[in-house]
Every structure is written in structure tokens, then in C-alpha cells.
mmCIF file of C-alpha atoms in Angstrom:
data_model
loop_
_atom_site.group_PDB
_atom_site.id
_atom_site.type_symbol
_atom_site.label_atom_id
_atom_site.label_comp_id
_atom_site.label_asym_id
_atom_site.label_seq_id
_atom_site.Cartn_x
_atom_site.Cartn_y
_atom_site.Cartn_z
ATOM 1 C CA MET A 1494 -8.870 -10.936 11.747
ATOM 2 C CA PRO A 1495 -10.191 -7.366 11.432
ATOM 3 C CA ARG A 1496 -12.383 -6.951 8.340
ATOM 4 C CA GLU A 1497 -10.711 -3.643 7.538
ATOM 5 C CA LEU A 1498 -7.328 -5.318 7.147
ATOM 6 C CA LEU A 1499 -8.764 -7.978 4.864
ATOM 7 C CA ALA A 1500 -10.420 -5.249 2.781
ATOM 8 C CA LEU A 1501 -7.116 -3.357 2.721
ATOM 9 C CA VAL A 1502 -5.232 -6.375 1.376
ATOM 10 C CA THR A 1503 -7.933 -7.041 -1.219
ATOM 11 C CA HIS A 1504 -7.959 -3.407 -2.376
ATOM 12 C CA HIS A 1505 -4.214 -3.063 -2.781
ATOM 13 C CA CYS A 1506 -3.651 -6.533 -4.244
ATOM 14 C CA ARG A 1507 -6.253 -5.757 -6.897
ATOM 15 C CA HIS A 1508 -4.320 -2.607 -7.853
ATOM 16 C CA ILE A 1509 -0.931 -4.328 -7.634
ATOM 17 C CA ASN A 1510 -2.085 -7.179 -9.865
ATOM 18 C CA ALA A 1511 -3.528 -4.734 -12.414
ATOM 19 C CA TYR A 1512 -0.257 -2.812 -12.606
ATOM 20 C CA LEU A 1513 1.772 -6.023 -12.917
ATOM 21 C CA ALA A 1514 -0.525 -7.300 -15.668
ATOM 22 C CA ARG A 1515 -0.164 -3.976 -17.465
ATOM 23 C CA ALA A 1516 3.628 -4.215 -17.217
ATOM 24 C CA GLN A 1517 3.530 -7.733 -18.593
ATOM 25 C CA ASN A 1518 1.310 -6.786 -21.526
ATOM 26 C CA LEU A 1519 3.351 -3.769 -22.544
ATOM 27 C CA GLY A 1520 5.869 -6.009 -24.279
ATOM 28 C CA THR A 1521 3.322 -6.981 -26.916
ATOM 29 C CA LEU A 1522 1.917 -3.476 -27.261
ATOM 30 C CA HIS A 1523 5.264 -1.705 -27.659
ATOM 31 C CA LYS A 1524 7.579 -4.387 -29.049
ATOM 32 C CA ASP A 1525 8.787 -2.032 -31.786
ATOM 33 C CA CYS A 1526 9.513 0.946 -29.534
ATOM 34 C CA MET A 1527 12.021 0.286 -26.761
ATOM 35 C CA GLY A 1528 11.816 3.837 -25.367
ATOM 36 C CA GLU A 1529 8.030 3.737 -24.967
ATOM 37 C CA TRP A 1530 8.169 0.254 -23.436
ATOM 38 C CA GLN A 1531 10.849 1.339 -20.932
ATOM 39 C CA ARG A 1532 8.873 4.373 -19.844
ATOM 40 C CA LEU A 1533 5.531 2.608 -19.509
ATOM 41 C CA VAL A 1534 6.824 -0.586 -17.904
ATOM 42 C CA LEU A 1535 8.668 1.383 -15.240
ATOM 43 C CA TYR A 1536 5.581 3.485 -14.536
ATOM 44 C CA ALA A 1537 3.488 0.349 -14.094
ATOM 45 C CA LEU A 1538 6.073 -1.420 -11.929
ATOM 46 C CA THR A 1539 6.701 1.562 -9.661
ATOM 47 C CA ASP A 1540 2.944 2.051 -9.247
ATOM 48 C CA ALA A 1541 2.661 -1.599 -8.167
ATOM 49 C CA LEU A 1542 5.595 -1.101 -5.819
ATOM 50 C CA ALA A 1543 4.014 1.999 -4.265
ATOM 51 C CA HIS A 1544 0.793 0.096 -3.535
ATOM 52 C CA ASN A 1545 2.765 -2.790 -2.044
ATOM 53 C CA HIS A 1546 4.844 -0.454 0.121
ATOM 54 C CA LEU A 1547 1.729 1.341 1.385
ATOM 55 C CA LEU A 1548 -0.017 -1.966 2.086
ATOM 56 C CA VAL A 1549 2.911 -3.357 4.074
ATOM 57 C CA GLY A 1550 3.349 -0.081 5.958
ATOM 58 C CA THR A 1551 -0.324 0.172 6.868
ATOM 59 C CA ILE A 1552 -0.403 -3.366 8.252
ATOM 60 C CA ALA A 1553 2.855 -2.719 10.146
ATOM 61 C CA ALA A 1554 1.402 0.497 11.609
ATOM 62 C CA TYR A 1555 -1.670 -1.455 12.692
ATOM 63 C CA LEU A 1556 0.509 -4.048 14.409
ATOM 64 C CA GLN A 1557 2.473 -1.298 16.159
ATOM 65 C CA ARG A 1558 -0.793 0.132 17.483
ATOM 66 C CA GLN A 1559 -1.664 -3.334 18.741
ATOM 67 C CA ASP A 1560 1.633 -3.313 20.674
ATOM 68 C CA LEU A 1561 3.203 -6.146 18.731
ATOM 69 C CA ASP A 1562 6.705 -6.769 20.024
ATOM 70 C CA ALA A 1563 9.140 -4.566 18.046
ATOM 71 C CA ASP A 1564 11.565 -7.451 17.420
ATOM 72 C CA LEU A 1565 8.747 -9.597 16.095
ATOM 73 C CA LEU A 1566 7.614 -6.805 13.763
ATOM 74 C CA ARG A 1567 11.157 -6.399 12.455
ATOM 75 C CA ARG A 1568 11.287 -10.140 11.813
ATOM 76 C CA TYR A 1569 7.927 -10.097 9.996
ATOM 77 C CA LEU A 1570 9.054 -7.152 7.875
ATOM 78 C CA GLN A 1571 12.459 -8.765 7.296
ATOM 79 C CA SER A 1572 13.955 -5.390 8.052
ATOM 80 C CA PRO A 1573 15.755 -3.884 11.034
ATOM 81 C CA HIS A 1574 13.982 -0.583 10.279
ATOM 82 C CA PRO A 1575 10.159 -0.740 10.434
ATOM 83 C CA ASP A 1576 10.028 3.007 9.823
ATOM 84 C CA ARG A 1577 11.120 2.238 6.282
ATOM 85 C CA TYR A 1578 7.546 0.984 5.816
ATOM 86 C CA VAL A 1579 5.564 2.812 8.494
ATOM 87 C CA THR A 1580 5.490 6.147 6.708
ATOM 88 C CA ARG A 1581 3.273 9.170 7.237
ATOM 89 C CA HIS A 1582 1.131 7.960 4.323
ATOM 90 C CA ALA A 1583 0.751 4.506 5.899
ATOM 91 C CA VAL A 1584 -0.321 6.017 9.237
ATOM 92 C CA ASP A 1585 -2.784 8.303 7.450
ATOM 93 C CA HIS A 1586 -4.130 5.303 5.544
ATOM 94 C CA LEU A 1587 -4.554 3.347 8.777
ATOM 95 C CA ASP A 1588 -6.348 6.277 10.412
ATOM 96 C CA GLY A 1589 -8.863 6.361 7.583
ATOM 97 C CA LEU A 1590 -9.244 2.609 7.547
ATOM 98 C CA THR A 1591 -9.932 2.383 11.277
ATOM 99 C CA GLY A 1592 -11.901 5.617 11.589
ATOM 100 C CA ALA A 1593 -9.277 7.211 13.840
ATOM 101 C CA VAL A 1594 -8.949 10.955 13.956
ATOM 102 C CA PRO A 1595 -5.976 11.967 11.795
ATOM 103 C CA GLU A 1596 -3.051 13.496 13.631
ATOM 104 C CA ARG A 1597 -2.893 16.403 11.180
ATOM 105 C CA ASN A 1598 -5.382 19.250 10.800
ATOM 106 C CA ALA A 1599 -6.039 18.819 7.091
ATOM 107 C CA GLU A 1600 -7.288 15.409 6.086
ATOM 108 C CA PRO A 1601 -4.661 13.747 3.884
ATOM 109 C CA THR A 1602 -5.630 11.811 0.760
ATOM 110 C CA TRP A 1603 -4.728 8.420 2.218
ATOM 111 C CA VAL A 1604 -7.120 8.956 5.148
ATOM 112 C CA THR A 1605 -9.927 9.402 2.631
ATOM 113 C CA VAL A 1606 -8.878 6.314 0.671
ATOM 114 C CA GLY A 1607 -8.721 4.268 3.892
ATOM 115 C CA ARG A 1608 -12.232 5.391 4.855
ATOM 116 C CA ARG A 1609 -13.533 4.428 1.430
ATOM 117 C CA ILE A 1610 -11.980 0.955 1.684
ATOM 118 C CA ALA A 1611 -13.549 0.408 5.107
ATOM 119 C CA ARG A 1612 -16.916 1.785 3.951
ATOM 120 C CA ASP A 1613 -17.003 -0.345 0.805
ATOM 121 C CA ASP A 1614 -16.283 -3.442 2.884
ATOM 122 C CA HIS A 1615 -19.448 -3.086 4.949
#
């Protein structure tokens, strides 16, 4: 198992768990204000979702680069459309994580985050 992928999972799961814990705790903090609870809980849950989506997409992009059979990838993702997960951000994140040269001229944010995850793992 590549160390970078393990570090990737650890990094994003830490963030996902923090956002989920925040969402769970908001009920006690804002029990008297439904509007504030709604706003904050949805922010926390969509932030967790974004990290999860990026994590899944980055691993799927890695598997595509390793020439994993497309049908097998679709089965693993439980989706007929891997591109739903393998977004531009996920590819940028993978480039940073693996030290690949980004496809775009300007270095996107997720490339930098991927590099930091890989660097912090060593």
C-alpha cells in the first residue's frame, strides 16, 4: 500500500470526523435557535461531504493511473460514472500527493495540499 494513500485517508478522515463531531455538537449549542442550528449543521455536513468526495475521487484517480479495470473501478465506487468522483480537484490533489507535475500552468490549491500531506507523512 503506498504511504501517500494511507496519509491521504488519515488526513481527510481526521477532517471528516471533526466536521461530523461539530455537526453533532451543534444541537446542544444552538438548541434554542433553529435557524442558527440549520445553517451551522449544514455547513459542517457539507464540509465533511466535500472532504469525503475529494478523498474518494483522489483514490479513484490513483487507481485509474494504475490501470485498474474500468468495470472494477465502477463496482468499487458503486457508480456507473467514475467521473462523478474523479474531478479536476481530485486529479490536482493526486498530482500533489504523488509529486507529479500538474497538468495546468498555475499550481492549484489541491496540488499544494497533496504535497503537504505527502511531506508530513515522511
